[in-house]
Tab-separated table of C-alpha atoms and ligand atoms in Angstrom:
chain	number	residue	atom	x	y	z
A	1	MET	CA	-19.495	-0.291	2.217
A	2	SER	CA	-17.163	1.756	5.317
A	3	VAL	CA	-14.919	0.222	6.081
A	4	SER	CA	-16.365	-1.052	9.106
A	5	THR	CA	-18.493	-3.956	7.365
A	6	ILE	CA	-14.733	-5.128	5.753
A	7	ASN	CA	-13.896	-7.906	6.984
A	8	PHE	CA	-10.909	-9.941	5.797
A	9	SER	CA	-9.776	-13.603	6.660
A	10	ILE	CA	-6.157	-13.100	8.818
A	11	GLN	CA	-3.705	-16.210	9.226
A	12	LYS	CA	-0.604	-14.801	10.732
A	13	ALA	CA	2.845	-16.585	9.318
A	14	GLU	CA	4.117	-18.721	12.001
A	15	ASN	CA	7.611	-17.433	12.114
A	16	SER	CA	8.718	-13.772	10.939
A	17	LYS	CA	11.752	-13.412	7.863
A	18	VAL	CA	12.588	-9.720	9.096
A	19	ASN	CA	15.276	-11.469	11.398
A	20	ALA	CA	17.153	-12.433	7.998
A	21	VAL	CA	16.723	-9.150	5.973
A	22	GLU	CA	20.213	-7.671	5.040
A	23	TRP	CA	19.630	-3.971	4.471
A	24	ASP	CA	23.018	-3.018	3.871
A	25	ASN	CA	22.833	-5.396	0.566
A	26	LEU	CA	18.677	-5.383	-0.149
A	27	PRO	CA	17.672	-5.506	-4.047
A	28	PHE	CA	15.294	-3.582	-5.557
A	29	GLY	CA	11.880	-5.835	-5.039
A	30	LYS	CA	13.043	-9.227	-4.037
A	31	VAL	CA	12.299	-9.668	-0.395
A	32	PHE	CA	8.758	-9.800	0.517
A	33	SER	CA	7.551	-9.268	4.265
A	34	ASP	CA	5.666	-12.028	5.819
A	35	HIS	CA	1.973	-11.104	4.777
A	36	MET	CA	-0.075	-11.478	1.279
A	37	PHE	CA	-3.565	-10.068	1.021
A	38	LEU	CA	-5.851	-11.996	-1.874
A	39	MET	CA	-9.102	-11.518	-2.717
A	40	GLU	CA	-10.933	-13.097	-5.333
A	41	TYR	CA	-13.199	-11.814	-7.814
A	42	ALA	CA	-16.185	-14.395	-9.294
A	43	ASP	CA	-19.910	-14.539	-10.290
A	44	GLY	CA	-20.007	-11.002	-10.553
A	45	GLU	CA	-18.579	-9.948	-7.654
A	46	TRP	CA	-15.950	-10.109	-5.207
A	47	LYS	CA	-15.475	-12.418	-2.734
A	48	GLN	CA	-14.355	-12.067	1.137
A	49	GLY	CA	-10.054	-10.471	1.018
A	50	ALA	CA	-7.362	-12.642	3.116
A	51	ILE	CA	-4.586	-12.173	4.516
A	52	MET	CA	-2.065	-14.825	4.545
A	53	PRO	CA	1.357	-16.333	5.380
A	54	PHE	CA	3.573	-14.991	1.283
A	55	GLN	CA	2.904	-18.059	-0.220
A	56	ASN	CA	3.423	-19.363	-3.923
A	57	ILE	CA	-0.324	-19.601	-5.428
A	58	SER	CA	-0.870	-22.382	-7.419
A	59	MET	CA	-2.759	-21.256	-11.348
A	60	HIS	CA	-3.920	-23.625	-14.716
A	61	PRO	CA	-2.398	-23.415	-17.308
A	62	ALA	CA	-4.951	-21.818	-18.772
A	63	MET	CA	-4.974	-19.321	-16.698
A	64	SER	CA	-6.481	-15.426	-18.971
A	65	ALA	CA	-4.101	-13.402	-17.750
A	66	ILE	CA	-0.480	-14.864	-18.977
A	67	HIS	CA	-1.959	-15.251	-22.353
A	68	TYR	CA	-3.817	-12.616	-22.141
A	69	GLY	CA	-2.205	-9.790	-20.295
A	70	GLN	CA	-5.793	-8.750	-18.534
A	71	SER	CA	-3.359	-7.572	-15.807
A	72	ILE	CA	-2.751	-4.476	-14.025
A	73	PHE	CA	-1.123	-3.032	-10.549
A	74	GLU	CA	-0.059	-0.124	-8.413
A	75	GLY	CA	3.068	0.988	-6.656
A	76	LEU	CA	2.819	2.619	-3.663
A	77	LYS	CA	5.130	2.862	-0.297
A	78	ALA	CA	4.735	3.378	3.965
A	79	TYR	CA	7.298	4.971	6.057
A	80	ARG	CA	8.551	5.015	9.299
A	81	THR	CA	7.938	8.385	11.073
A	82	ASP	CA	10.452	9.438	13.527
A	83	ASN	CA	7.441	9.351	16.344
A	84	ASN	CA	7.781	5.740	15.351
A	85	GLU	CA	4.626	5.823	13.461
A	86	VAL	CA	3.865	4.444	9.609
A	87	ASN	CA	2.818	6.298	7.016
A	88	ILE	CA	1.649	4.939	3.570
A	89	PHE	CA	1.463	8.435	0.775
A	90	ARG	CA	-1.036	8.872	-0.106
A	91	PRO	CA	-3.103	6.295	-1.512
A	92	ASP	CA	-6.490	7.274	-2.520
A	93	MET	CA	-4.738	8.124	-5.615
A	94	ASN	CA	-3.517	4.739	-6.359
A	95	ALA	CA	-6.763	3.180	-5.518
A	96	LYS	CA	-8.513	5.738	-7.804
A	97	ARG	CA	-5.995	5.292	-10.737
A	98	PHE	CA	-6.126	1.358	-10.087
A	99	ALA	CA	-9.731	1.670	-11.122
A	100	GLU	CA	-8.949	3.297	-13.686
A	101	SER	CA	-6.648	0.813	-15.181
A	102	ALA	CA	-9.160	-1.855	-14.335
A	103	LYS	CA	-11.631	-0.159	-16.327
A	104	ARG	CA	-9.506	0.356	-19.721
A	105	MET	CA	-8.589	-3.360	-19.700
A	106	CYS	CA	-12.548	-4.295	-18.614
A	107	MET	CA	-11.778	-5.346	-15.561
A	108	PRO	CA	-13.803	-5.561	-12.404
A	109	GLU	CA	-12.508	-2.036	-10.156
A	110	VAL	CA	-11.744	-2.620	-6.356
A	111	PRO	CA	-13.765	-0.897	-4.225
A	112	GLU	CA	-11.330	1.877	-3.165
A	113	GLU	CA	-12.409	1.880	0.262
A	114	ILE	CA	-11.357	-2.539	-0.098
A	115	PHE	CA	-8.144	-1.504	-1.722
A	116	MET	CA	-7.898	0.987	0.996
A	117	GLU	CA	-8.359	-1.312	3.935
A	118	ALA	CA	-6.141	-3.725	2.483
A	119	ILE	CA	-3.661	-2.243	2.384
A	120	ARG	CA	-3.615	-0.830	5.626
A	121	LYS	CA	-4.598	-4.005	7.652
A	122	LEU	CA	-1.490	-5.429	5.382
A	123	VAL	CA	0.878	-2.792	6.772
A	124	GLU	CA	-0.149	-2.652	9.553
A	125	ILE	CA	0.350	-6.834	10.629
A	126	ASP	CA	3.715	-6.321	8.685
A	127	SER	CA	4.787	-3.074	10.122
A	128	ASN	CA	8.402	-4.386	12.155
A	129	TRP	CA	9.182	-3.852	8.136
A	130	VAL	CA	8.932	-0.484	7.913
A	131	THR	CA	11.954	0.232	9.051
A	132	ASN	CA	13.361	4.293	10.124
A	133	ARG	CA	16.424	3.396	8.120
A	134	PRO	CA	17.499	6.812	5.661
A	135	GLY	CA	16.252	5.961	2.336
A	136	TYR	CA	14.644	3.048	2.844
A	137	SER	CA	10.535	2.462	3.490
A	138	LEU	CA	8.177	-0.915	2.145
A	139	TYR	CA	6.658	-0.916	-1.291
A	140	ILE	CA	3.359	-1.988	-1.588
A	141	ARG	CA	1.970	-3.196	-4.302
A	142	PRO	CA	-1.185	-4.158	-5.165
A	143	TYR	CA	-2.323	-5.862	-8.309
A	144	LEU	CA	-5.140	-7.676	-10.513
A	145	PHE	CA	-5.816	-10.414	-13.034
A	146	ALA	CA	-7.690	-12.266	-14.745
A	147	THR	CA	-7.936	-16.306	-13.915
A	148	ASP	CA	-9.874	-17.602	-16.408
A	149	GLU	CA	-9.120	-21.221	-17.495
A	150	LEU	CA	-9.697	-20.705	-20.397
A	151	VAL	CA	-8.167	-20.277	-24.083
A	152	GLY	CA	-10.920	-18.111	-26.443
A	153	ILE	CA	-10.417	-14.828	-26.167
A	154	LYS	CA	-12.993	-12.431	-24.095
A	155	PRO	CA	-13.112	-10.034	-20.346
A	156	SER	CA	-12.353	-12.536	-17.825
A	157	ASP	CA	-14.915	-13.863	-15.535
A	158	LYS	CA	-12.757	-14.594	-12.294
A	159	TYR	CA	-10.032	-12.888	-11.246
A	160	LYS	CA	-7.385	-12.463	-8.352
A	161	PHE	CA	-7.020	-9.697	-6.132
A	162	MET	CA	-4.178	-9.696	-4.393
A	163	ILE	CA	-1.244	-7.426	-2.319
A	164	ILE	CA	2.155	-7.847	-2.063
A	165	THR	CA	4.431	-6.081	-0.322
A	166	SER	CA	8.669	-5.930	-0.057
A	167	PRO	CA	11.462	-3.447	2.407
A	168	VAL	CA	12.984	-1.613	-0.070
A	169	GLY	CA	16.081	1.252	-1.194
A	170	MET	CA	17.010	3.158	-3.519
A	171	TYR	CA	15.790	2.187	-6.654
A	172	TYR	CA	18.808	4.469	-8.178
A	173	SER	CA	21.174	4.956	-6.601
A	174	GLU	CA	23.349	7.627	-8.850
A	175	PRO	CA	22.359	10.447	-11.329
A	176	VAL	CA	20.851	8.621	-14.066
A	177	ARG	CA	21.715	9.040	-17.500
A	178	VAL	CA	18.659	8.584	-20.055
A	179	LYS	CA	18.117	8.579	-23.671
A	180	ILE	CA	15.347	10.342	-25.974
A	181	GLU	CA	14.110	7.299	-28.267
A	182	GLU	CA	12.865	7.874	-31.648
A	183	HIS	CA	12.111	5.050	-32.647
A	184	TYR	CA	10.296	2.312	-29.996
A	185	THR	CA	7.107	3.761	-28.564
A	186	ARG	CA	5.551	3.269	-24.699
A	187	ALA	CA	2.261	4.079	-25.540
A	188	ALA	CA	0.602	5.808	-28.388
A	189	ILE	CA	-3.363	8.032	-28.630
A	190	GLY	CA	-6.014	5.662	-27.854
A	191	GLY	CA	-3.793	2.916	-26.641
A	192	VAL	CA	-3.500	1.509	-22.706
A	193	GLY	CA	-0.564	4.667	-21.942
A	194	ARG	CA	-2.058	5.530	-18.788
A	195	ALA	CA	-3.901	2.130	-17.934
A	196	LYS	CA	-0.626	0.812	-14.573
A	197	ALA	CA	-1.421	-2.100	-17.442
A	198	ALA	CA	1.208	-4.832	-17.178
A	199	GLY	CA	2.350	-4.870	-20.924
A	200	ASN	CA	3.240	-1.965	-21.192
A	201	TYR	CA	5.875	-2.610	-19.032
A	202	GLY	CA	6.985	-6.572	-21.152
A	203	ALA	CA	6.387	-4.033	-24.016
A	204	SER	CA	9.338	-1.656	-22.403
A	205	LEU	CA	12.038	-4.292	-22.348
A	206	TYR	CA	13.611	-4.439	-25.193
A	207	PRO	CA	14.067	-1.001	-26.505
A	208	ALA	CA	15.162	0.256	-22.887
A	209	LYS	CA	17.592	-2.679	-22.642
A	210	GLN	CA	19.141	-1.761	-25.840
A	211	CYS	CA	19.769	1.583	-24.822
A	212	GLN	CA	21.822	-0.250	-21.604
A	213	ILE	CA	23.784	-1.248	-23.635
A	214	GLU	CA	25.088	1.445	-24.671
A	215	GLY	CA	25.291	3.046	-21.004
A	216	PHE	CA	21.908	4.652	-19.504
A	217	HIS	CA	19.494	3.587	-17.391
A	218	GLN	CA	15.772	4.554	-18.807
A	219	LEU	CA	14.921	5.514	-22.576
A	220	VAL	CA	13.221	8.913	-22.737
A	221	TRP	CA	10.171	8.204	-24.430
A	222	THR	CA	8.606	10.490	-27.195
A	223	ASP	CA	4.955	10.903	-28.815
A	224	ALA	CA	4.302	7.137	-31.479
A	225	LYS	CA	3.543	9.476	-34.182
A	226	GLU	CA	6.229	12.101	-34.911
A	227	HIS	CA	8.740	11.480	-31.650
A	228	LYS	CA	8.688	15.612	-31.500
A	229	TYR	CA	7.244	15.395	-28.095
A	230	ILE	CA	9.357	14.065	-24.821
A	231	GLU	CA	5.976	11.868	-22.147
A	232	GLU	CA	8.215	10.166	-19.776
A	233	SER	CA	10.951	8.090	-18.692
A	234	GLY	CA	11.465	4.398	-17.983
A	235	THR	CA	8.441	4.403	-14.963
A	236	MET	CA	8.956	7.831	-13.697
A	237	ASN	CA	7.136	11.046	-15.310
A	238	ILE	CA	9.796	13.518	-16.353
A	239	VAL	CA	10.130	17.465	-15.395
A	240	PHE	CA	12.529	20.250	-16.461
A	241	GLN	CA	13.752	23.454	-15.097
A	242	ILE	CA	14.451	26.085	-17.842
A	243	GLY	CA	14.322	29.722	-16.679
A	244	GLY	CA	13.665	28.928	-12.688
A	245	ARG	CA	10.118	27.316	-14.414
A	246	LEU	CA	9.287	23.896	-14.053
A	247	ILE	CA	7.773	21.948	-17.015
A	248	SER	CA	6.565	18.707	-17.402
A	249	PRO	CA	4.588	16.999	-20.246
A	250	THR	CA	0.818	17.086	-20.240
A	251	GLU	CA	-1.049	14.441	-19.517
A	252	ASP	CA	-3.979	14.892	-21.737
A	253	ALA	CA	-3.261	12.204	-24.278
A	254	ASP	CA	-3.744	9.503	-22.632
A	255	THR	CA	-0.494	8.554	-23.500
A	256	ILE	CA	1.161	9.318	-20.549
A	257	LEU	CA	0.509	7.402	-17.251
A	258	ARG	CA	-0.591	10.138	-14.860
A	259	GLY	CA	1.759	9.840	-11.868
A	260	ILE	CA	0.959	10.918	-8.394
A	261	THR	CA	5.012	11.546	-6.963
A	262	LYS	CA	5.249	13.931	-9.794
A	263	ARG	CA	1.249	15.743	-9.343
A	264	SER	CA	3.059	15.897	-5.421
A	265	VAL	CA	5.943	17.785	-6.647
A	266	LEU	CA	4.620	20.284	-8.791
A	267	GLU	CA	1.641	21.064	-6.208
A	268	VAL	CA	4.702	21.361	-3.652
A	269	ALA	CA	6.834	23.836	-6.134
A	270	LYS	CA	3.342	26.087	-6.899
A	271	LYS	CA	2.811	26.472	-2.773
A	272	TRP	CA	6.424	27.473	-3.187
A	273	GLY	CA	6.061	29.898	-6.276
A	274	VAL	CA	7.400	27.894	-8.472
A	275	GLU	CA	5.502	28.938	-11.380
A	276	VAL	CA	4.622	25.467	-13.385
A	277	GLU	CA	3.732	24.753	-16.939
A	278	GLU	CA	2.236	21.341	-18.056
A	279	ARG	CA	2.186	21.104	-21.774
A	280	LYS	CA	3.342	19.753	-24.873
A	281	VAL	CA	7.082	19.519	-24.086
A	282	LEU	CA	9.316	19.776	-27.875
A	283	VAL	CA	12.628	17.729	-27.774
A	284	GLU	CA	13.881	20.121	-30.049
A	285	GLU	CA	13.224	22.441	-26.588
A	286	ILE	CA	15.044	20.329	-24.547
A	287	VAL	CA	18.283	19.851	-26.292
A	288	THR	CA	18.588	23.249	-27.662
A	289	ALA	CA	18.227	24.104	-24.086
A	290	ALA	CA	20.789	21.658	-22.874
A	291	LYS	CA	23.365	22.614	-25.370
A	292	ASN	CA	23.233	26.287	-24.542
A	293	GLY	CA	23.287	25.427	-21.340
A	294	THR	CA	19.872	27.145	-20.110
A	295	LEU	CA	18.307	23.884	-19.011
A	296	GLU	CA	18.627	23.895	-15.475
A	297	ASP	CA	17.388	20.719	-14.427
A	298	ALA	CA	15.910	17.494	-15.073
A	299	PHE	CA	14.766	14.674	-12.698
A	300	GLY	CA	12.674	11.450	-12.975
A	301	ALA	CA	9.375	11.586	-10.467
A	302	GLY	CA	8.177	8.055	-9.838
A	303	THR	CA	7.164	5.854	-6.307
A	304	ALA	CA	10.207	2.806	-6.499
A	305	ALA	CA	12.587	6.177	-8.349
A	306	THR	CA	10.868	8.195	-5.511
A	307	ILE	CA	12.866	12.175	-7.597
A	308	ALA	CA	15.954	11.175	-9.838
A	309	GLN	CA	18.066	13.944	-11.136
A	310	ILE	CA	19.144	13.309	-14.766
A	311	ALA	CA	23.099	14.164	-15.404
A	312	ILE	CA	22.779	12.500	-19.272
A	313	ILE	CA	20.591	13.336	-21.863
A	314	GLY	CA	21.862	11.008	-24.665
A	315	TYR	CA	20.109	12.125	-28.384
A	316	ARG	CA	21.027	10.039	-31.333
A	317	ASP	CA	24.921	10.474	-30.817
A	318	GLU	CA	25.450	12.698	-28.360
A	319	ARG	CA	25.315	13.142	-24.142
A	320	LEU	CA	24.161	16.187	-23.561
A	321	GLU	CA	25.658	16.452	-19.497
A	322	LEU	CA	24.104	18.316	-17.381
A	323	PRO	CA	24.838	21.402	-14.593
A	324	PRO	CA	26.423	19.815	-10.891
A	325	LEU	CA	23.915	18.271	-8.704
A	326	GLU	CA	24.715	21.040	-6.053
A	327	GLY	CA	23.633	23.566	-7.933
A	328	ARG	CA	19.881	22.112	-8.534
A	329	THR	CA	18.072	23.913	-5.458
A	330	LEU	CA	14.816	23.448	-6.430
A	331	SER	CA	14.851	19.674	-7.007
A	332	ASN	CA	17.344	19.112	-3.934
A	333	LYS	CA	14.698	21.198	-1.653
A	334	ILE	CA	11.755	19.561	-3.200
A	335	LYS	CA	13.392	16.022	-2.226
A	336	ALA	CA	14.608	17.337	1.160
A	337	TYR	CA	10.571	18.547	1.605
A	338	MET	CA	9.178	15.120	0.794
A	339	ASP	CA	11.387	13.162	2.912
A	340	ASP	CA	11.370	15.498	5.277
A	341	MET	CA	7.417	15.361	4.842
A	342	LYS	CA	6.432	11.887	4.884
A	343	THR	CA	8.895	9.982	7.452
A	344	GLY	CA	6.996	13.192	9.635
A	345	ARG	CA	9.943	15.791	10.864
A	346	ILE	CA	7.641	18.378	9.247
A	347	ASP	CA	4.150	18.787	9.495
A	348	ASP	CA	2.408	17.409	6.730
A	349	GLU	CA	0.481	20.779	5.820
A	350	PHE	CA	-1.297	19.294	2.536
A	351	GLY	CA	-2.585	15.875	4.230
A	352	TRP	CA	-0.521	13.319	2.431
A	353	ASN	CA	0.394	10.878	4.633
A	354	TYR	CA	-2.667	8.550	5.044
A	355	LYS	CA	-2.137	7.012	8.856
A	356	VAL	CA	-1.747	2.571	9.370
B	401	PLP	N1	4.871	6.637	-15.467
B	401	PLP	C1	5.419	5.388	-15.528
B	401	PLP	C2	4.785	4.557	-16.813
B	401	PLP	C3	5.538	4.283	-13.896
B	401	PLP	O1	5.153	3.338	-13.996
B	401	PLP	C4	5.658	5.054	-13.250
B	401	PLP	C5	5.865	4.667	-11.584
B	401	PLP	O2	4.720	4.219	-10.853
B	401	PLP	C6	5.640	6.516	-13.041
B	401	PLP	C7	5.515	7.308	-13.982
B	401	PLP	C8	5.272	7.342	-11.911
B	401	PLP	O3	3.619	7.219	-10.675
B	401	PLP	P1	3.998	7.312	-9.038
B	401	PLP	O4	4.596	8.386	-9.377
B	401	PLP	O5	2.082	7.413	-8.930
B	401	PLP	O6	4.480	6.382	-8.662
B	402	COI	C1	5.939	2.389	-9.488
B	402	COI	O1	7.085	3.606	-8.785
B	402	COI	O2	5.677	1.943	-8.536
B	402	COI	C2	6.427	1.535	-10.334
B	402	COI	O3	6.310	1.795	-11.089
B	402	COI	C3	8.800	0.624	-10.891
B	402	COI	C4	8.213	-0.117	-10.769
B	402	COI	C5	8.202	-1.150	-12.156
B	402	COI	C6	9.753	-1.125	-10.221
């Protein structure tokens, strides 16, 4: 299917709510733009997609997604450039990951061209919601969920694919404090950790809450079997810097979400001649490095959080402090580079910006 044959119905909102946005006091993900996208799957095929005013949807009390969790999502962002264009960062990567998540959860895949065009058109219609305020962007949330009206467990025959968007500022307002988790588990080999499945997030809330009571922002997940290897942190992939090298857990096992931010960070670093290692990362290695002062940097990478430098790593009863942010020249430089590229201040040499 080519983009020219994709034809969405469009119903515009009568009034825009954009002027009511309190930009200086914007909670993450609570304010939504004027329109949303909806496309249904039934009878073995995708029906015509529609862009419509943002509104509630009704559901049958037996809607299968809420009973059995056939529900996946994505997260990506649109940025306003200095010359007033709108760019979406690497949506093709999200399209592919969305399809992989769908497959794992036994759901129909949304064709990449439809996924991309639905996002592009929706952001185009709500482009006045993409601000050029520094640090802000339009968060785009595509999601797919099962809508069979049935309390029997089987792959649903019907689905809704939706996209909503939300103007956002920074996810973390300060360097993050994370705690290495050695009891609870996010994902096990053979499970659904690689999929962006809704249930992964529901399951993380209780363990995360325990560390938040102790003053941390998020957990660092370790492998389910031995809790010896580091996997990822909250809704971010994790990267360490030791001896000038960037080190990050390998995504070979299917327990880690294959993050687009981390992939981009590592590609940039490699281009700059930085040595990059993606391999198993022992908890012990990181704890030792933090204690003997050789852990130069650690940061989380994710769409919502962008690059979130880590201030403190909690390990058992210890709080290991990382070096001051000013000295973290590599992650500071990568962060600035990515911001500048997304907002068109420098050349998009990797071709990652998708123009709306
Ligand atoms: N890991 C998890 C569990 C996530 O939810 C996210 C956020 O999307 C990431 C990693 C980072 O992925 P990305 O950079 O594609 O946003
Ligand atoms: C993202 O970074 O897109 C996420 O998935 C985080 C989200 C749960 C707020």
